[in-house]
Amino acid sequence: MFLDDKPFGRDADHRGYAGFRGRCVPISRQIINVIGCALAIPLYYLTTAHSRYPVTLDIVITIALTEFNRYVIEGRRSAFHGRYLGFSEHDFEGSTEKEHHIPDIEKRPTSAKLKCLAAVVGWREDPALYARALESYKTSKACVFLLAGIDGDEEEDQDMVKVFKKTYPERSAVIQIPEPFGPIAERVRSQALAQMRRQDEPLDGAEADAIAMQYCVELAKSILVQHNLGIGAPGGVRHLCLKQRHMHKKGIMFTAYIFSLVIADILGVEFLWSSDSDTIVFPDSLERTINTIAHDPNAGGASSGLVIHNSQETTITKLASAVYWGELYLTRSTPACTGTSDCQSGPSTAFRLAALPEILVPWYLQKALGKRMIVNEDRHLTTNLLLRGWKVIFASDVLTATDTPTTMARWLKQQVRWARATHIESLLHPRVYATSHPLLFYGMAKREFGPAIGAIAIIWYFFTSQQLIVFSASDLLFRVLVGFVYNFLRNPDRLTGKGLLWVAPSILFYYVPLPAVHLWSMLTMGADGWGTTMRASGERARKESLRKAWFETGFFVAWMGILGGVAAKALGIYFCMVWHERMAATLVGTMVGAFLAWNITIGAS
């Protein structure tokens, strides 16, 4: 059943989730981590302000960490296979350093295999894309049960139900959930705290969370019993669709995860794969991602790398595909080698089910800046794991295919939404740096402060003509060349010849708006809403108001105006224009830059 021989979420007396407590990071370890974080600040300063080639040095450090992460995850797989096949540390006693290795398991007649439950959630997805997503799980080597969660029960939501029934006509069922489990958990938790107050007991939020969790689990069990699905029995249901009234992605994820815990307990499955309705998995995506955490009982989650399956749809998708290839693969690898990946990407996430019971209720009820948060679901799940001492792995050599926005406006909205979630998790949960390796703090400092400093420097130059930062063209060129060569040689996503042609323009596509995205998302951290509409035809046809369009992408218009003015001002200084000529050139450059940005964002919508 479970590799650590402990059922998830149960204590030794089998009293249920109310007795569950997760891992605790020792105080001594937390002190060491805080000291490491303090040392990371001068280290980052030395590699930037006191380096002739700071950008090139940064990419070299990132590549080194990426390679080390690849080495670590291969070691994790080898350890798992060795344990599965009965090898132990005693088999290697007396070996020399060069001989100390796991035997070549590829030559063995059997290999380790893991089984997991897959939860796929979505709302008003394009039917054709949803069908492709569900179909892809049929070839998965590890999936033994598929749970589809649909966030909506109105007429427009029936398209997804029909796709599910058509894709899995046998051994499948559809259940209408009377009330989403999120509000139920919130209500039960409030009642538990109220009872503690009445009895003059100390308010214990963790105990109230556990009581709410136990109630939801028992409710899920009763619903499954009522429908008599025969899960785990010969001929029983293996594909289940849950639908509930429309809330948000976090709402359907919470319900799906509760049912996943119950179903996995029935099947004796230890791992959960979580994905979106626009994601296509490859035959080995689930198994090779889970293999990286299977051997280590302290590893609570993992995620795979991502590629774009609609890369040929528009110019924007071609550029986005090159961005995923050249930038995101390296960026996500920075802290991952220490088991502190700070974002389990929503389309391709695996969990050890033992890690979920304690974190689901506080994750669902998260508040930031006085507001309930609903759009940072993947990052906050990761933060909750790290806060409780679980390791989070990035399986960078495994690929899963996801969808990307097809227009500039939708791409910018997606980037702002992701950036807001990043700021919230990076800046509003400082305790995570005490429970995690200092490399997590180093990656955060580089990600949070670098683009902000760049944005401020450019705006300062626009208004004062004074340079706060000196940019080196040779440094930027070396950085691009080093990154390109490394990705060409080592990136698991093997771009074709045509795809490689988009790499150079993708660098401008990603980095030109990055400072503005970073700054605007930081100033609007408390903004909620998904930004982009879903891909169903009815949702795509909805038109947003001009006021909303300006709020969501107007920052890009202003930023491109500033960049246009900065370019014109720099040219004016280079050609020794007089003051009034430089002012005129700056004004024209600002207007041209702003108009072009408006034309491809607000004007296009």
Coordinates of C-alpha atoms in Angstrom, one line a residue:
M1 CA 0.0 0.0 0.0
F2 CA 1.9 3.0 1.2
L3 CA 5.7 3.1 1.0
D4 CA 6.0 4.5 4.5
D5 CA 3.5 2.0 5.9
K6 CA 1.3 4.8 7.3
P7 CA -2.1 5.6 5.9
F8 CA -2.5 9.2 5.0
G9 CA -4.1 11.5 7.5
R10 CA -4.6 8.9 10.2
D11 CA -2.9 8.7 13.6
A12 CA -1.9 5.6 15.4
D13 CA -5.2 5.2 17.1
H14 CA -7.1 5.7 13.9
R15 CA -9.1 8.6 15.4
G16 CA -9.3 10.3 12.0
Y17 CA -8.0 13.6 10.7
A18 CA -8.6 15.4 14.0
G19 CA -5.5 13.7 15.3
F20 CA -3.3 14.4 12.3
R21 CA -0.2 16.6 12.6
G22 CA 2.4 17.1 9.9
R23 CA 6.1 17.4 9.9
C24 CA 7.8 19.9 12.1
V25 CA 11.1 21.6 11.2
P26 CA 13.5 21.7 14.3
I27 CA 14.2 25.1 15.7
S28 CA 18.0 24.5 15.2
R29 CA 17.4 23.9 11.5
Q30 CA 15.2 27.0 11.3
I31 CA 18.0 29.1 12.8
I32 CA 20.5 27.8 10.3
N33 CA 18.1 28.6 7.5
V34 CA 17.6 32.1 8.7
I35 CA 21.4 32.6 8.9
G36 CA 21.7 31.3 5.4
C37 CA 19.1 33.7 4.1
A38 CA 21.0 36.6 5.7
L39 CA 24.1 35.5 3.9
A40 CA 22.2 35.2 0.6
I41 CA 21.7 39.0 0.6
P42 CA 25.4 40.0 0.3
L43 CA 26.0 37.1 -2.1
Y44 CA 23.3 38.4 -4.4
Y45 CA 24.7 42.0 -4.1
L46 CA 28.2 40.8 -5.0
T47 CA 27.0 38.9 -8.0
T48 CA 25.2 41.9 -9.4
A49 CA 26.6 45.3 -8.3
H50 CA 30.2 44.2 -8.1
S51 CA 30.4 42.1 -11.2
R52 CA 31.4 43.2 -14.7
Y53 CA 29.0 40.7 -16.3
P54 CA 26.2 40.3 -13.8
V55 CA 23.6 39.0 -16.2
T56 CA 26.0 36.4 -17.7
L57 CA 27.1 35.3 -14.2
D58 CA 23.5 34.9 -13.2
I59 CA 22.7 32.6 -16.1
V60 CA 25.9 30.5 -15.4
I61 CA 24.8 30.1 -11.8
T62 CA 21.3 29.2 -12.9
I63 CA 22.6 26.6 -15.3
A64 CA 24.8 25.0 -12.6
L65 CA 21.8 24.7 -10.3
T66 CA 19.7 23.3 -13.1
E67 CA 22.2 20.6 -13.9
F68 CA 22.5 19.8 -10.2
N69 CA 18.7 19.5 -10.0
R70 CA 18.8 17.0 -12.9
Y71 CA 21.5 15.0 -11.1
V72 CA 19.4 15.0 -7.9
I73 CA 16.2 13.8 -9.5
E74 CA 18.0 11.0 -11.3
G75 CA 19.4 10.0 -8.0
R76 CA 15.9 10.0 -6.5
R77 CA 14.6 7.7 -9.3
S78 CA 17.5 5.3 -8.9
A79 CA 16.9 5.2 -5.1
F80 CA 13.3 4.4 -5.7
H81 CA 13.9 1.7 -8.2
G82 CA 16.6 0.1 -6.0
R83 CA 14.2 0.0 -3.0
Y84 CA 11.4 -1.4 -5.2
L85 CA 13.6 -4.2 -6.4
G86 CA 14.8 -5.1 -2.9
F87 CA 18.2 -3.4 -2.9
S88 CA 19.5 -1.9 0.3
E89 CA 22.4 0.2 1.5
H90 CA 24.1 -3.1 2.7
D91 CA 24.4 -4.2 -0.9
F92 CA 26.9 -1.4 -1.4
E93 CA 29.0 -1.7 1.8
G94 CA 32.7 -2.0 1.0
S95 CA 32.5 -0.3 -2.4
T96 CA 35.0 2.2 -3.5
E97 CA 33.7 5.7 -4.3
K98 CA 33.6 5.0 -8.0
E99 CA 31.8 1.7 -7.5
H100 CA 29.2 3.1 -5.1
H101 CA 26.2 3.2 -7.3
I102 CA 22.8 1.7 -7.9
P103 CA 22.9 -1.4 -10.2
D104 CA 21.8 -0.9 -13.7
I105 CA 18.1 -1.4 -13.3
E106 CA 17.4 -1.0 -17.0
K107 CA 18.9 -4.5 -17.6
R108 CA 16.6 -6.1 -15.1
P109 CA 13.6 -8.0 -16.3
T110 CA 11.2 -5.9 -14.1
S111 CA 11.0 -2.2 -13.3
A112 CA 9.4 -0.2 -10.6
K113 CA 5.9 1.1 -11.3
L114 CA 3.8 3.5 -9.4
K115 CA 0.1 3.9 -9.4
C116 CA -1.8 7.2 -8.8
L117 CA -5.2 8.8 -9.0
A118 CA -5.5 11.7 -11.4
A119 CA -7.8 14.7 -10.7
V120 CA -8.6 16.9 -13.7
V121 CA -10.5 20.1 -13.0
G122 CA -11.9 22.8 -15.2
W123 CA -14.8 25.2 -16.1
R124 CA -16.4 25.7 -19.5
E125 CA -13.5 24.3 -21.4
D126 CA -13.4 24.1 -25.2
P127 CA -15.0 20.6 -25.8
A128 CA -12.4 19.5 -28.4
L129 CA -9.5 20.5 -26.1
Y130 CA -11.2 18.8 -23.1
A131 CA -11.6 15.7 -25.1
R132 CA -7.9 15.6 -26.0
A133 CA -7.0 16.2 -22.3
L134 CA -9.1 13.3 -21.0
E135 CA -8.1 11.0 -23.9
S136 CA -4.4 11.5 -23.0
Y137 CA -4.9 9.7 -19.7
K138 CA -5.8 6.5 -21.4
T139 CA -2.1 6.0 -22.3
S140 CA -0.7 7.0 -19.0
K141 CA 1.4 4.3 -17.4
A142 CA 0.5 5.2 -13.8
C143 CA -3.2 6.4 -13.7
V144 CA -5.5 3.8 -12.1
F145 CA -8.5 6.1 -11.5
L146 CA -9.5 9.4 -13.2
L147 CA -11.5 12.0 -11.3
A148 CA -12.9 14.9 -13.4
G149 CA -14.1 17.9 -11.6
I150 CA -16.4 20.4 -13.3
D151 CA -17.0 23.8 -11.7
G152 CA -20.5 24.5 -12.9
D153 CA -23.8 22.7 -13.2
E154 CA -25.7 25.0 -15.6
E155 CA -26.7 24.2 -19.2
E156 CA -23.5 25.6 -20.7
D157 CA -21.5 23.2 -18.4
Q158 CA -23.2 20.1 -19.9
D159 CA -20.8 20.2 -22.8
M160 CA -18.0 19.0 -20.5
V161 CA -20.1 16.3 -19.0
K162 CA -21.0 15.0 -22.5
V163 CA -17.3 15.0 -23.4
F164 CA -16.5 13.0 -20.3
K165 CA -19.2 10.4 -21.0
K166 CA -18.1 10.1 -24.6
T167 CA -14.5 9.7 -23.7
Y168 CA -15.2 7.2 -20.9
P169 CA -18.4 5.4 -21.8
E170 CA -17.7 2.3 -19.6
R171 CA -17.0 2.0 -15.9
S172 CA -17.8 5.6 -15.4
A173 CA -20.3 7.7 -13.5
V174 CA -21.3 11.4 -13.0
I175 CA -22.2 12.8 -9.6
Q176 CA -23.9 16.1 -8.9
I177 CA -22.5 17.5 -5.6
P178 CA -25.4 19.1 -3.7
E179 CA -23.1 21.8 -2.1
P180 CA -19.5 22.6 -2.8
F181 CA -17.3 21.2 0.0
G182 CA -15.4 24.5 0.4
P183 CA -18.3 26.4 2.0
I184 CA -19.1 23.3 4.1
A185 CA -15.6 23.1 5.5
E186 CA -15.7 26.9 6.3
R187 CA -19.0 26.5 8.1
V188 CA -17.9 23.4 10.1
R189 CA -14.6 25.1 11.1
S190 CA -16.5 28.2 12.3
Q191 CA -18.8 26.0 14.4
A192 CA -15.9 24.2 15.9
L193 CA -14.2 27.5 16.9
A194 CA -17.6 28.8 18.3
Q195 CA -17.9 25.6 20.4
M196 CA -14.3 26.2 21.8
R197 CA -15.3 29.7 22.8
R198 CA -18.5 28.5 24.5
Q199 CA -16.5 25.9 26.5
D200 CA -13.8 28.5 27.4
E201 CA -11.2 26.4 25.6
P202 CA -8.1 27.9 23.9
L203 CA -8.9 28.5 20.2
D204 CA -7.0 25.9 18.2
G205 CA -7.1 26.7 14.5
A206 CA -5.3 23.5 13.5
E207 CA -7.8 21.4 15.5
A208 CA -10.7 23.3 13.9
D209 CA -9.2 22.6 10.5
A210 CA -8.9 18.9 11.3
I211 CA -12.5 18.7 12.4
A212 CA -13.7 20.4 9.2
M213 CA -11.5 18.0 7.2
Q214 CA -12.8 15.0 8.9
Y215 CA -16.4 16.1 8.3
C216 CA -15.8 16.6 4.6
V217 CA -14.1 13.2 4.3
E218 CA -17.0 11.5 6.0
L219 CA -19.4 13.4 3.7
A220 CA -17.5 12.3 0.6
K221 CA -17.6 8.7 1.8
S222 CA -21.4 8.8 2.3
I223 CA -22.0 10.3 -1.2
L224 CA -19.9 7.5 -2.7
V225 CA -21.8 4.9 -0.7
Q226 CA -25.1 6.3 -1.8
H227 CA -24.2 6.0 -5.5
N228 CA -22.9 2.4 -5.0
L229 CA -20.1 2.8 -7.5
G230 CA -18.2 -0.3 -6.6
I231 CA -14.8 1.5 -6.6
G232 CA -12.0 -1.0 -6.2
A233 CA -14.2 -4.0 -7.0
P234 CA -14.0 -6.0 -10.2
G235 CA -16.0 -4.1 -12.9
G236 CA -16.4 -1.1 -10.6
V237 CA -16.2 2.6 -11.6
R238 CA -12.7 3.8 -12.7
H239 CA -13.7 7.2 -14.1
L240 CA -15.8 9.6 -12.0
C241 CA -17.1 13.0 -12.9
L242 CA -18.0 15.5 -10.2
K243 CA -20.0 18.6 -10.9
Q244 CA -21.0 21.4 -8.5
R245 CA -22.3 24.9 -8.8
H246 CA -19.9 27.4 -10.3
M247 CA -17.5 29.0 -7.8
H248 CA -13.9 29.2 -8.9
K249 CA -11.0 26.8 -9.6
K250 CA -10.0 26.6 -5.9
G251 CA -13.6 25.5 -5.1
I252 CA -13.6 22.6 -7.5
M253 CA -10.1 21.6 -6.6
F254 CA -11.0 21.4 -2.9
T255 CA -14.0 19.1 -3.6
A256 CA -12.0 17.0 -6.0
Y257 CA -9.1 16.6 -3.5
I258 CA -11.4 15.5 -0.7
F259 CA -12.9 12.8 -2.9
S260 CA -9.4 11.9 -4.1
L261 CA -8.4 11.2 -0.5
V262 CA -11.3 8.9 0.0
I263 CA -11.0 7.0 -3.3
A264 CA -7.3 6.6 -2.9
D265 CA -7.7 5.1 0.5
I266 CA -10.1 2.6 -1.0
L267 CA -7.7 1.7 -3.8
G268 CA -4.6 1.8 -1.7
V269 CA -3.0 4.5 -3.8
E270 CA -0.5 6.8 -2.3
F271 CA -0.2 9.6 -4.9
L272 CA -2.4 12.1 -6.5
W273 CA -1.8 13.8 -9.9
S274 CA -3.6 17.1 -10.3
S275 CA -4.1 18.9 -13.6
D276 CA -6.2 21.3 -15.6
S277 CA -8.8 20.7 -18.3
D278 CA -6.5 22.1 -21.0
T279 CA -3.5 19.9 -20.2
I280 CA -2.4 16.9 -22.2
V281 CA -0.2 14.4 -20.5
F282 CA 2.3 12.1 -22.2
P283 CA 2.5 8.3 -21.4
D284 CA 5.3 8.8 -18.9
S285 CA 4.4 12.2 -17.4
L286 CA 2.7 10.9 -14.3
E287 CA 5.0 8.0 -13.5
R288 CA 8.3 9.8 -14.0
T289 CA 7.1 12.8 -12.0
I290 CA 6.0 10.7 -9.1
N291 CA 9.1 8.6 -9.2
T292 CA 11.1 11.6 -8.0
I293 CA 9.2 11.7 -4.6
A294 CA 8.3 8.0 -4.2
H295 CA 11.4 6.9 -2.3
D296 CA 11.5 9.9 0.1
P297 CA 8.8 10.0 2.7
N298 CA 9.6 13.6 3.4
A299 CA 8.8 14.7 -0.2
G300 CA 5.2 15.9 -0.3
G301 CA 4.9 17.1 -3.9
A302 CA 6.5 17.4 -7.3
S303 CA 5.7 18.9 -10.7
S304 CA 7.0 18.4 -14.2
G305 CA 8.2 20.8 -16.9
L306 CA 5.8 22.3 -19.4
V307 CA 5.6 22.6 -23.2
I308 CA 2.9 24.3 -25.3
H309 CA 0.6 22.1 -27.3
N310 CA -1.0 25.0 -29.3
S311 CA 2.3 26.6 -30.2
Q312 CA 1.5 26.8 -33.9
E313 CA -1.9 28.6 -33.4
T314 CA -0.8 32.3 -33.5
T315 CA 2.4 34.4 -33.4
I316 CA 1.8 34.9 -29.7
T317 CA 1.7 31.1 -29.0
K318 CA 4.9 30.6 -31.1
L319 CA 6.7 33.2 -29.0
A320 CA 5.3 31.8 -25.7
S321 CA 6.5 28.3 -26.7
A322 CA 10.0 29.7 -27.1
V323 CA 9.7 31.4 -23.7
Y324 CA 8.8 28.2 -22.0
W325 CA 11.8 26.5 -23.7
G326 CA 14.4 29.2 -23.1
E327 CA 13.4 30.9 -19.8
L328 CA 10.9 29.1 -17.6
Y329 CA 12.8 25.8 -17.7
L330 CA 15.8 27.4 -16.2
T331 CA 13.9 29.8 -13.9
R332 CA 12.0 27.0 -12.1
S333 CA 15.1 25.0 -11.5
T334 CA 16.9 27.5 -9.4
P335 CA 15.8 26.4 -5.9
A336 CA 14.6 22.9 -6.9
C337 CA 17.8 21.0 -6.3
T338 CA 17.3 21.4 -2.5
G339 CA 13.7 20.2 -2.6
T340 CA 12.3 23.7 -2.2
S341 CA 10.6 24.3 -5.6
D342 CA 8.3 27.3 -4.8
C343 CA 5.6 26.5 -7.4
Q344 CA 4.0 23.3 -8.3
S345 CA 2.5 24.3 -11.6
G346 CA -1.2 23.7 -11.7
P347 CA -1.2 21.7 -15.0
S348 CA 1.4 19.2 -13.9
T349 CA 1.4 18.6 -10.1
A350 CA 1.8 15.4 -8.1
F351 CA 1.1 15.1 -4.3
R352 CA 1.9 12.5 -1.7
L353 CA -1.6 12.1 -0.3
A354 CA -0.3 12.0 3.3
A355 CA 0.6 15.7 2.9
L356 CA -2.8 16.9 2.0
P357 CA -5.1 16.5 5.0
E358 CA -3.4 19.1 7.1
I359 CA -3.1 21.7 4.4
L360 CA -6.3 21.6 2.4
V361 CA -8.6 23.6 4.8
P362 CA -6.1 26.5 5.5
W363 CA -5.2 26.5 1.8
Y364 CA -8.8 26.9 0.8
L365 CA -9.5 29.6 3.4
Q366 CA -6.4 31.7 2.7
K367 CA -6.6 35.4 3.2
A368 CA -4.1 38.0 2.0
L369 CA -4.3 41.7 2.5
G370 CA -7.7 41.2 4.1
K371 CA -9.2 39.4 1.1
R372 CA -10.0 35.8 0.3
M373 CA -7.6 34.5 -2.4
I374 CA -8.8 32.4 -5.2
V375 CA -6.3 32.8 -8.0
N376 CA -3.0 31.6 -6.5
E377 CA -4.1 28.0 -5.8
D378 CA -1.0 26.2 -7.0
R379 CA 1.6 28.5 -5.4
H380 CA -0.3 28.5 -2.0
L381 CA -0.5 24.7 -2.0
T382 CA 3.3 24.7 -2.4
T383 CA 3.8 27.2 0.3
N384 CA 1.7 25.2 2.7
L385 CA 3.8 22.1 2.0
L386 CA 7.1 24.0 2.5
L387 CA 5.8 25.6 5.8
R388 CA 5.2 22.2 7.2
G389 CA 8.6 20.8 6.3
W390 CA 7.7 18.8 3.2
K391 CA 10.1 18.8 0.2
V392 CA 8.8 19.9 -3.2
I393 CA 10.6 18.6 -6.3
F394 CA 10.7 20.0 -9.8
A395 CA 11.1 17.1 -12.3
S396 CA 12.6 19.3 -15.0
D397 CA 13.3 16.4 -17.4
V398 CA 9.6 15.4 -17.5
L399 CA 7.2 17.2 -19.9
T400 CA 3.5 17.9 -19.8
A401 CA 1.7 19.9 -22.5
T402 CA -0.4 22.9 -21.6
D403 CA -2.4 25.6 -23.4
T404 CA -1.2 29.2 -23.7
P405 CA -3.1 32.4 -24.5
T406 CA -3.4 33.2 -28.2
T407 CA -3.4 37.0 -28.0
M408 CA -1.1 39.6 -26.4
A409 CA -3.8 40.9 -24.1
R410 CA -4.6 37.4 -22.8
W411 CA -0.9 36.6 -22.4
L412 CA -0.3 39.8 -20.3
K413 CA -3.3 39.0 -18.1
Q414 CA -2.0 35.5 -17.5
Q415 CA 1.4 36.9 -16.6
V416 CA 0.0 39.5 -14.2
R417 CA -2.1 36.8 -12.5
W418 CA 0.9 34.6 -12.0
A419 CA 3.0 37.5 -10.8
R420 CA 0.4 38.5 -8.2
A421 CA 0.4 35.0 -6.8
T422 CA 4.2 35.0 -6.8
H423 CA 4.4 38.3 -4.8
I424 CA 1.8 37.1 -2.3
E425 CA 3.5 33.8 -1.6
S426 CA 7.0 35.3 -1.7
L427 CA 6.5 38.5 0.4
L428 CA 3.6 37.7 2.7
H429 CA 4.8 34.3 4.1
P430 CA 8.2 35.1 5.4
R431 CA 8.1 32.1 7.8
V432 CA 8.6 29.8 4.8
Y433 CA 12.2 30.9 4.5
A434 CA 12.9 29.6 8.1
T435 CA 11.5 26.2 7.3
S436 CA 13.2 25.9 3.9
H437 CA 16.7 25.8 2.4
P438 CA 18.2 29.3 2.0
L439 CA 18.4 28.8 -1.8
L440 CA 14.6 29.4 -1.8
F441 CA 15.2 32.9 -0.3
Y442 CA 18.0 33.5 -2.8
G443 CA 15.7 32.7 -5.7
M444 CA 13.0 34.9 -4.3
A445 CA 15.3 37.8 -3.9
K446 CA 16.6 37.5 -7.4
R447 CA 13.1 37.2 -8.8
E448 CA 11.4 39.9 -6.8
F449 CA 14.0 42.6 -6.7
G450 CA 15.6 42.3 -10.2
P451 CA 12.7 43.3 -12.4
A452 CA 11.5 46.0 -9.8
I453 CA 15.0 47.6 -9.9
G454 CA 15.0 47.5 -13.7
A455 CA 11.5 49.1 -13.9
I456 CA 12.4 51.9 -11.5
A457 CA 15.7 52.6 -13.3
I458 CA 14.0 53.0 -16.7
I459 CA 11.2 55.2 -15.3
W460 CA 13.9 57.3 -13.5
Y461 CA 15.8 57.8 -16.8
F462 CA 12.6 58.7 -18.6
F463 CA 11.9 61.6 -16.2
T464 CA 15.4 62.7 -15.3
S465 CA 17.7 61.5 -18.0
Q466 CA 19.9 60.1 -15.2
Q467 CA 21.1 56.4 -15.3
L468 CA 20.7 54.4 -12.1
I469 CA 22.0 51.2 -13.8
V470 CA 24.6 50.9 -16.5
F471 CA 23.5 48.2 -19.0
S472 CA 26.2 46.4 -20.9
A473 CA 25.4 45.2 -24.4
S474 CA 28.1 42.6 -24.3
D475 CA 26.9 41.2 -21.0
L476 CA 23.3 40.9 -22.4
L477 CA 24.7 39.2 -25.6
F478 CA 26.8 36.7 -23.7
R479 CA 23.8 35.9 -21.5
V480 CA 21.6 35.2 -24.5
L481 CA 24.3 33.0 -26.2
V482 CA 25.1 31.0 -23.1
G483 CA 21.4 30.4 -22.4
F484 CA 20.7 29.4 -26.0
V485 CA 23.6 26.9 -26.2
Y486 CA 22.7 25.3 -22.9
N487 CA 19.0 24.9 -23.8
F488 CA 19.9 23.6 -27.3
L489 CA 22.1 20.9 -25.7
R490 CA 20.3 20.0 -22.6
N491 CA 16.6 21.1 -22.6
P492 CA 14.3 18.0 -22.6
D493 CA 12.0 19.9 -25.0
R494 CA 13.7 19.4 -28.4
L495 CA 12.6 22.4 -30.5
T496 CA 12.5 21.9 -34.3
G497 CA 14.4 24.1 -36.7
K498 CA 11.4 26.4 -37.1
G499 CA 10.9 26.6 -33.4
L500 CA 14.4 27.8 -32.8
L501 CA 13.8 30.8 -35.1
W502 CA 11.4 32.2 -32.5
V503 CA 13.9 32.0 -29.6
A504 CA 15.6 35.4 -30.2
P505 CA 12.3 37.4 -30.6
S506 CA 10.9 35.5 -27.6
I507 CA 13.5 37.1 -25.4
L508 CA 12.2 40.5 -26.3
F509 CA 8.6 39.3 -26.0
Y510 CA 9.3 38.1 -22.5
Y511 CA 11.7 40.6 -21.0
V512 CA 10.5 43.9 -22.5
P513 CA 7.1 43.8 -20.6
L514 CA 8.5 41.9 -17.6
P515 CA 9.4 44.9 -15.5
A516 CA 6.0 46.5 -16.1
V517 CA 4.2 43.2 -15.3
H518 CA 6.2 42.8 -12.2
L519 CA 5.6 46.4 -10.9
W520 CA 1.9 46.5 -11.8
S521 CA 1.2 43.1 -10.3
M522 CA 3.0 44.2 -7.1
L523 CA 0.9 47.4 -6.9
T524 CA -2.3 45.4 -7.4
M525 CA -1.6 42.3 -5.4
G526 CA -5.0 42.4 -3.8
A527 CA -6.9 42.3 -7.1
D528 CA -8.9 39.2 -7.7
G529 CA -10.5 37.6 -10.7
W530 CA -9.0 35.3 -13.3
G531 CA -8.3 37.9 -15.9
T532 CA -8.7 35.7 -18.9
T533 CA -11.9 34.0 -19.9
M534 CA -12.3 30.3 -20.4
R535 CA -12.0 28.7 -23.8
A536 CA -15.7 27.6 -24.4
S537 CA -17.2 29.5 -27.3
G538 CA -19.8 31.2 -25.1
E539 CA -17.1 32.5 -22.7
R540 CA -14.8 33.7 -25.5
A541 CA -17.7 35.7 -27.0
R542 CA -18.1 37.8 -23.9
K543 CA -16.8 41.4 -24.3
E544 CA -15.1 43.1 -21.4
S545 CA -15.7 46.8 -20.6
L546 CA -13.3 49.4 -21.7
R547 CA -12.6 50.3 -18.0
K548 CA -11.7 46.7 -17.2
A549 CA -9.5 46.4 -20.3
W550 CA -7.6 49.5 -19.3
F551 CA -7.1 48.2 -15.7
E552 CA -5.8 44.9 -16.9
T553 CA -3.6 45.9 -19.8
G554 CA -3.4 49.7 -19.6
F555 CA -0.1 49.4 -17.7
F556 CA 1.5 47.8 -20.8
V557 CA 0.4 50.8 -22.9
A558 CA 1.9 53.2 -20.4
W559 CA 5.1 51.1 -20.2
M560 CA 5.6 50.9 -23.9
G561 CA 5.1 54.6 -24.1
I562 CA 7.9 55.1 -21.5
L563 CA 10.2 52.7 -23.4
G564 CA 9.5 54.5 -26.7
G565 CA 10.3 57.8 -25.0
V566 CA 13.5 56.4 -23.4
A567 CA 14.7 55.1 -26.8
A568 CA 14.0 58.4 -28.4
K569 CA 15.7 60.3 -25.6
A570 CA 18.8 58.1 -25.8
L571 CA 19.0 58.6 -29.6
G572 CA 18.7 62.3 -29.1
I573 CA 21.6 62.4 -26.7
Y574 CA 23.6 60.1 -29.0
F575 CA 23.1 62.5 -31.9
C576 CA 23.7 65.6 -29.8
M577 CA 20.3 67.1 -30.3
V578 CA 19.5 70.3 -28.5
W579 CA 17.1 70.4 -25.5
H580 CA 13.9 71.2 -27.4
E581 CA 14.7 68.6 -30.1
R582 CA 15.2 65.9 -27.5
M583 CA 11.9 66.8 -25.9
A584 CA 10.1 66.6 -29.2
A585 CA 11.7 63.3 -30.0
T586 CA 10.8 61.9 -26.6
L587 CA 7.2 63.0 -26.9
V588 CA 6.9 61.4 -30.4
G589 CA 8.6 58.2 -29.2
T590 CA 6.2 58.0 -26.2
M591 CA 3.2 58.5 -28.4
V592 CA 4.3 55.9 -31.0
G593 CA 5.2 53.3 -28.3
A594 CA 1.9 53.8 -26.5
F595 CA -0.2 53.6 -29.7
L596 CA 1.4 50.4 -30.9
A597 CA 0.9 48.8 -27.4
W598 CA -2.7 49.9 -27.4
N599 CA -3.3 48.6 -30.9
I600 CA -2.2 45.0 -29.9
T601 CA -4.0 44.9 -26.6
I602 CA -7.0 47.2 -25.8
G603 CA -7.6 48.1 -29.4
A604 CA -7.5 44.5 -30.6
S605 CA -10.1 43.5 -28.0

